mmCIF file of C-alpha atoms in Angstrom:
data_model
loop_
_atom_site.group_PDB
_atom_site.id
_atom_site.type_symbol
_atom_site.label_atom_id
_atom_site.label_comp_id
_atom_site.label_asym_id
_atom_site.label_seq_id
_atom_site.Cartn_x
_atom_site.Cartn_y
_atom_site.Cartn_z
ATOM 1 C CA UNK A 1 96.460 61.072 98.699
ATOM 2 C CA UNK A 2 96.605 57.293 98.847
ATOM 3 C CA UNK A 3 95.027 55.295 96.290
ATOM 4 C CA UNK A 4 95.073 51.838 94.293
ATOM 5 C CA UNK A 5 93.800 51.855 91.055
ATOM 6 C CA UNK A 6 93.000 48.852 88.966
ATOM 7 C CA UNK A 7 91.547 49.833 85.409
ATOM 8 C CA UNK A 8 89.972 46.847 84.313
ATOM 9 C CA UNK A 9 86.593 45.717 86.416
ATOM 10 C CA UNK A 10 86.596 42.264 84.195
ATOM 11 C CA UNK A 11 88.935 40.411 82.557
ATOM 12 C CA UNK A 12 88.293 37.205 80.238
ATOM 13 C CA UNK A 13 90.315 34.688 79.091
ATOM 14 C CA UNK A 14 90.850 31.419 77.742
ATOM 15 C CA UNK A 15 92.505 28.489 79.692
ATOM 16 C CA UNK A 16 96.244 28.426 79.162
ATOM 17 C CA UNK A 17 96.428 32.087 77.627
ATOM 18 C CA UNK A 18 98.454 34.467 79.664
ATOM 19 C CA UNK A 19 97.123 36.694 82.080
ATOM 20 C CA UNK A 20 97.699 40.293 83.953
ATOM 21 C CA UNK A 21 95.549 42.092 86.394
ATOM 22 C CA UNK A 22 96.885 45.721 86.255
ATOM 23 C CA UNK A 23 97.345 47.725 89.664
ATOM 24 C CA UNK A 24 98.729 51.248 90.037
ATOM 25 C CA UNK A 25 99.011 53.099 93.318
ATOM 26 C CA UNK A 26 100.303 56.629 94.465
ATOM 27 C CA UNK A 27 101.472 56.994 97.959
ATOM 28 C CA UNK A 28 104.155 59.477 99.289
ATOM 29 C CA UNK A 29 106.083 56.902 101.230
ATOM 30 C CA UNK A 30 107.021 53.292 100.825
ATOM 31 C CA UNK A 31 103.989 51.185 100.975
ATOM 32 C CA UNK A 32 103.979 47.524 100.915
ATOM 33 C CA UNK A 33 101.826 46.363 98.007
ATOM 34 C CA UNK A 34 99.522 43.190 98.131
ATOM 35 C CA UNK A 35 96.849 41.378 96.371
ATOM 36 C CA UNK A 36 93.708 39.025 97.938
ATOM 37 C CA UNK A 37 91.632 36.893 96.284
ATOM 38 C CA UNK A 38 88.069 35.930 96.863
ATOM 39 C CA UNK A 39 86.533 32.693 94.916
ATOM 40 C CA UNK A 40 83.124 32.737 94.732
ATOM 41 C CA UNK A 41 81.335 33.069 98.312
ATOM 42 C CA UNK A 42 84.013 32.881 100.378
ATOM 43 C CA UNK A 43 85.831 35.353 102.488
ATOM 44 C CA UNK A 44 89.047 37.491 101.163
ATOM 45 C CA UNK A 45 92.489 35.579 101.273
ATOM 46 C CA UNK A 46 95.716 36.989 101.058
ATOM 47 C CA UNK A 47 97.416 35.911 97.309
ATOM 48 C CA UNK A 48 100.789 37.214 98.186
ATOM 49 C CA UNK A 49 102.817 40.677 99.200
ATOM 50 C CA UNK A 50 105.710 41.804 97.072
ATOM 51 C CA UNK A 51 108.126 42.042 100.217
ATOM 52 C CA UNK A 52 107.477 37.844 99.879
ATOM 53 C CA UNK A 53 109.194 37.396 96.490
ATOM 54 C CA UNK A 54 107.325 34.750 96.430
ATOM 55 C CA UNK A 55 105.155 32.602 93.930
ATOM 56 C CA UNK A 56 101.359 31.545 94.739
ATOM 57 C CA UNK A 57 99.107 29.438 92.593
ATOM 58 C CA UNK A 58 101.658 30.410 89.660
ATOM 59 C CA UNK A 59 100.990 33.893 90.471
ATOM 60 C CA UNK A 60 103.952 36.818 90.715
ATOM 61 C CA UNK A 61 103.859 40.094 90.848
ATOM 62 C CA UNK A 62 106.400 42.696 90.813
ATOM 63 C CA UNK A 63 106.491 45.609 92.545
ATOM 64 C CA UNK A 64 107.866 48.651 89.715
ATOM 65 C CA UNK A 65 108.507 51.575 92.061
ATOM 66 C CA UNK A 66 108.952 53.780 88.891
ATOM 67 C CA UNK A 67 106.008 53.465 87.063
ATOM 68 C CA UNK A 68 104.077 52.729 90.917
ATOM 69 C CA UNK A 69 102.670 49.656 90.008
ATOM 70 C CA UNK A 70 102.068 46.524 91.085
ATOM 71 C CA UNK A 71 100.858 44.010 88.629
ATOM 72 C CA UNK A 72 99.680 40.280 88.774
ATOM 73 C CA UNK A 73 100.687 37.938 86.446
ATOM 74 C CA UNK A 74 100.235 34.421 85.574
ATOM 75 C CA UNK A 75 101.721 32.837 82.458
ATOM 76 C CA UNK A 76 99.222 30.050 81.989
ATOM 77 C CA UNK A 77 95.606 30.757 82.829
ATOM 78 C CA UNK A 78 93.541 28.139 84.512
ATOM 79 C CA UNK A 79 89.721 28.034 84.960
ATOM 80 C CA UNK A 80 89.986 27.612 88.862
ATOM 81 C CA UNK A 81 91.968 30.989 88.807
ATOM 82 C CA UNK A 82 88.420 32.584 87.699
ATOM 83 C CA UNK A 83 87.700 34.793 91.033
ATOM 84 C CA UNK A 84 87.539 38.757 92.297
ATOM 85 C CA UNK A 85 91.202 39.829 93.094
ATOM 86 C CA UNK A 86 91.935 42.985 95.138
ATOM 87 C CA UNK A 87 95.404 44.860 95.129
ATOM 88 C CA UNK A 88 95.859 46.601 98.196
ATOM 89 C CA UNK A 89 98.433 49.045 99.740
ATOM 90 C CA UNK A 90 99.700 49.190 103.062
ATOM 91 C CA UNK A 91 101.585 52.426 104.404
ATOM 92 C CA UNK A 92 104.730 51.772 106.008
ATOM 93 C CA UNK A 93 104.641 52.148 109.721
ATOM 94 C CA UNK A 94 101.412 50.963 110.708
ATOM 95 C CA UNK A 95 98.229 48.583 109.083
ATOM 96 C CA UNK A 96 96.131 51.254 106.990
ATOM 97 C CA UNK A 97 95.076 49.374 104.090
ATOM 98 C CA UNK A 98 93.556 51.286 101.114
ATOM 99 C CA UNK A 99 92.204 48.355 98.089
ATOM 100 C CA UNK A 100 91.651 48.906 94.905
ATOM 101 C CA UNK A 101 87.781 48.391 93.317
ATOM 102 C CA UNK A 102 88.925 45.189 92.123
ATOM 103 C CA UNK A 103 89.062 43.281 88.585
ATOM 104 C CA UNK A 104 86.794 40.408 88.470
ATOM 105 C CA UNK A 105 88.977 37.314 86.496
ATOM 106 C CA UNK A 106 87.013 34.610 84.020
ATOM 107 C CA UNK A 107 88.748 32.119 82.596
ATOM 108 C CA UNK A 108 86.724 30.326 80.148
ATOM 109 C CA UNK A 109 87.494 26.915 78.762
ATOM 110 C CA UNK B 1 92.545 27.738 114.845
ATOM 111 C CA UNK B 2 93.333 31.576 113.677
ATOM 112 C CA UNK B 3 90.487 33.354 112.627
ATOM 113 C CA UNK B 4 87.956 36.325 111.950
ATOM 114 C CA UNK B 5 84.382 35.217 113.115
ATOM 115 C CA UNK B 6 81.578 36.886 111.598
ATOM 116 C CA UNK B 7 77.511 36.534 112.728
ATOM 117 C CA UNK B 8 74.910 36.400 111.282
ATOM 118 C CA UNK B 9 75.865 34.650 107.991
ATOM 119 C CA UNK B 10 72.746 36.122 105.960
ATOM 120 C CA UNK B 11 70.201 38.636 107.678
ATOM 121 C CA UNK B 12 67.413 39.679 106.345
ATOM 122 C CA UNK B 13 65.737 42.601 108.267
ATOM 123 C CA UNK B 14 63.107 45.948 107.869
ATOM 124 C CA UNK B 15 64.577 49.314 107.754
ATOM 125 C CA UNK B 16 64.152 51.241 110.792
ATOM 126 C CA UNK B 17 65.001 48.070 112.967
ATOM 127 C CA UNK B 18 68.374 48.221 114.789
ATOM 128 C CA UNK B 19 70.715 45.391 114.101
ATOM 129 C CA UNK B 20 74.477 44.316 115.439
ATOM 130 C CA UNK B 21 76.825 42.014 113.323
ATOM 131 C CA UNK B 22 78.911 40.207 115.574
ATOM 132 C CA UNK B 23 82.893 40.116 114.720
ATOM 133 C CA UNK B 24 85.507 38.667 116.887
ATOM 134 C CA UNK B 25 88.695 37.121 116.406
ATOM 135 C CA UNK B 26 91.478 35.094 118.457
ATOM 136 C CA UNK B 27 94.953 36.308 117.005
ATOM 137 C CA UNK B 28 95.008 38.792 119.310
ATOM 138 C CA UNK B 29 95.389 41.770 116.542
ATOM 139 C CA UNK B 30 95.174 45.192 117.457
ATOM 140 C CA UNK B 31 94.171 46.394 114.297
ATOM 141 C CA UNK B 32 90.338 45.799 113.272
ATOM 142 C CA UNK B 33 88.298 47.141 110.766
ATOM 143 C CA UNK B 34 84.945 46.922 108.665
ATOM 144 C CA UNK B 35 84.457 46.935 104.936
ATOM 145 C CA UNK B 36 81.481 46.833 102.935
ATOM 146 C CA UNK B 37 81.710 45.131 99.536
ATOM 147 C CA UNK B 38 79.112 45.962 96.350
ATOM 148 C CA UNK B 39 78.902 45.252 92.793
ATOM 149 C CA UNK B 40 81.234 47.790 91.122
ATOM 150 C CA UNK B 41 82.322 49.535 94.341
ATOM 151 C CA UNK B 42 84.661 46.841 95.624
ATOM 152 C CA UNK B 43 85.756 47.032 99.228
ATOM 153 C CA UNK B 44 85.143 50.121 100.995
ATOM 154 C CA UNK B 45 86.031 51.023 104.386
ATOM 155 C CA UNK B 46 83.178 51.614 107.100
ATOM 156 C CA UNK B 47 84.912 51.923 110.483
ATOM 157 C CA UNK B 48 88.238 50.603 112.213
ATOM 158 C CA UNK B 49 89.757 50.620 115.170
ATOM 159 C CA UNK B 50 93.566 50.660 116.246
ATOM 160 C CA UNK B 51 92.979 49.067 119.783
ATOM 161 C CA UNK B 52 90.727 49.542 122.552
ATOM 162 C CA UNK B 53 88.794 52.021 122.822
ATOM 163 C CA UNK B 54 90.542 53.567 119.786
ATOM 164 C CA UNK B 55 88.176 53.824 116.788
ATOM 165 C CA UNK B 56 87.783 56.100 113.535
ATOM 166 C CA UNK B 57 85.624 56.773 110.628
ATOM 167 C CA UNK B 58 86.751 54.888 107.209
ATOM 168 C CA UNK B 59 85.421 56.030 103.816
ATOM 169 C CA UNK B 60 81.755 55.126 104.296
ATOM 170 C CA UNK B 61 80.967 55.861 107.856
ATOM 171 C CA UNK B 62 77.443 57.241 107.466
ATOM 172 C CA UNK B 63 74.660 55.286 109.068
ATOM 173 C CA UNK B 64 77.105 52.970 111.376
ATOM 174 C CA UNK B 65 78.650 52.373 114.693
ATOM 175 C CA UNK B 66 81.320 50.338 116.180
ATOM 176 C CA UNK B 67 82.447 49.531 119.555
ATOM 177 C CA UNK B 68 85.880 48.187 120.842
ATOM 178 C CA UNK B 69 85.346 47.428 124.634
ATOM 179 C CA UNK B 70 87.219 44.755 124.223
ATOM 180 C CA UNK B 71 90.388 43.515 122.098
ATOM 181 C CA UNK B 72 88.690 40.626 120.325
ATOM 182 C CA UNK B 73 85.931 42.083 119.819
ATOM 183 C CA UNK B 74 84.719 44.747 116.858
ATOM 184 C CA UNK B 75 80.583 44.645 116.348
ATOM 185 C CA UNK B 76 79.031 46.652 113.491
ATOM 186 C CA UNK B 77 75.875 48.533 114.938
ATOM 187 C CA UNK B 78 73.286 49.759 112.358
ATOM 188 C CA UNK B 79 70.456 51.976 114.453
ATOM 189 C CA UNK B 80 68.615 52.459 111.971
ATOM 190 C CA UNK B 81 68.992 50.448 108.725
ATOM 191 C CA UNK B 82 68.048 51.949 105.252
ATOM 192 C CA UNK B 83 67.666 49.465 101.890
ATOM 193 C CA UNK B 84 71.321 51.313 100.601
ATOM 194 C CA UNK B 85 73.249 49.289 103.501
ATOM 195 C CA UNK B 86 72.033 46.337 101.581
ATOM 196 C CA UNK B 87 75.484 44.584 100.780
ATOM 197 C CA UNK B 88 77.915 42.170 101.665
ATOM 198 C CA UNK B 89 79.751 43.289 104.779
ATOM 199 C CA UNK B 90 83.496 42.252 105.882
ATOM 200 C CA UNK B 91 85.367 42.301 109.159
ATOM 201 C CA UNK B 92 88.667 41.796 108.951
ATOM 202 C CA UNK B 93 92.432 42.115 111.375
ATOM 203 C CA UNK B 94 95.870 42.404 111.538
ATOM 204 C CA UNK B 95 98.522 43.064 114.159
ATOM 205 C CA UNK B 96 99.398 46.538 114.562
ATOM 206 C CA UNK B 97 102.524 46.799 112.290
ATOM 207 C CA UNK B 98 104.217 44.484 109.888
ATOM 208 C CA UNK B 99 102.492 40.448 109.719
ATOM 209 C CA UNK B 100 100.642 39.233 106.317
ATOM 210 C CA UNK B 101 98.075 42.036 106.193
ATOM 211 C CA UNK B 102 94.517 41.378 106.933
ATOM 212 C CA UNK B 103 92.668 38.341 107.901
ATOM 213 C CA UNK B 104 89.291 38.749 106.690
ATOM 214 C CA UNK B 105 85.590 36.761 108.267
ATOM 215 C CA UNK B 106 84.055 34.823 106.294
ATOM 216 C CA UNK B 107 81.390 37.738 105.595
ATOM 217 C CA UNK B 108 77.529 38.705 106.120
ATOM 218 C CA UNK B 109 74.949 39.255 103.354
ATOM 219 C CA UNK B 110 72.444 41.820 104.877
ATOM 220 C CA UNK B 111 69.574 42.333 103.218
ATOM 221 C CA UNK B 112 67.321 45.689 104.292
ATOM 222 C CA UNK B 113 63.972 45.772 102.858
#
């Protein structure tokens, strides 16, 4: 069965400290792996996909097909990163999107 | 603009008293679908559709409808509302394959009391 999995529901930390939002998934094909963000009262946005390579806000995140994960990463923390962020996995072929239950980040500071 | 377009906003309503929440959007997707978000629970998946006339049960289906009579078009029927479908509800589309995943609406806070 599909699923994303991110362990931690909240995650604090300081301004400038390092930070990681952990996301595992198991799917039996070759998903495409994504995370969204959502500041406070506003609607989902899309943070980046790992097919993108690319880096948003100072985010990156890469996608580990071995150990099926898919983790965000920032190396310096910064208070307007404080939001809910979603990692979400698409199935290859066709827009079925399963989310994780989300990690809520604070950064205090 | 491209966009999701969600309405109400906020509702507040009694139980037993059917409501619709509006979503439509202008990209032209195929691919529509409804989420409900609550503390804890994050996003789950109520209902989506892969076109026209094409819709399925997600992982919450109980005590919902949808339609799809048309392709912009996805409203969220609730017959019957119950206090537990008080949450924060999300539409949201994407193109049938490949594109930059969803594009969600803004959101509406129902409120059942």
């Amino acid at each position: 069965a599909q699923r994303v999995t991110q362990p931690e529901k909240l995650l604090s930390v300081f301004k400038g400290a390092p930070v990681e939002l952990k996301c595992n998934y198991s799917y039996s094909g070759s998903p495409e792996l994504f995370w969204y963000v959502q500041y406070s009262r506003q609607r989902l946005q899309l943070l980046l996909r790992h097919i993108s390579r690319e880096s948003i806000k100072g985010f990156t995140a890469d996608l580990n097909k071995g150990e099926t994960s898919f983790h965000l990463k920032k190396p310096f923390a910064q208070e307007e990163d404080s939001a809910m962020y979603y990692c979400a996995l698409r199935g290859l072929g066709f827009n079925k999107f399963y989310f994780g239950s989300g990690t809520k980040l604070n950064v205090k500071p | 603009e491209a966009q999701v377009t969600q309405n109400p906003r906020y509702l507040i309503t009694v139980t037993g008293k059917k409501l619709t929440v509006t979503c439509s959007q202008n990209m032209n997707h195929e691919y529509m679908s409804w989420y409900r978000q609550d503390p804890g629970l994050g996003l789950r998946q109520i209902y989506y559709s892969m076109n026209v006339e094409v819709t399925d049960k997600g992982d919450v289906p109980e005590g919902y409808k949808v339609s799809r009579k048309e392709k912009r078009n996805f409203p969220l029927i609730l017959e019957s509302p119950s206090p537990n479908q008080t949450s924060l509800y999300f539409c949201a589309s994407s193109p049938w394959t490949g594109g930059d995943g969803y594009t969600f609406g803004s959101g509406t806070r129902l409120t059942v009391v």
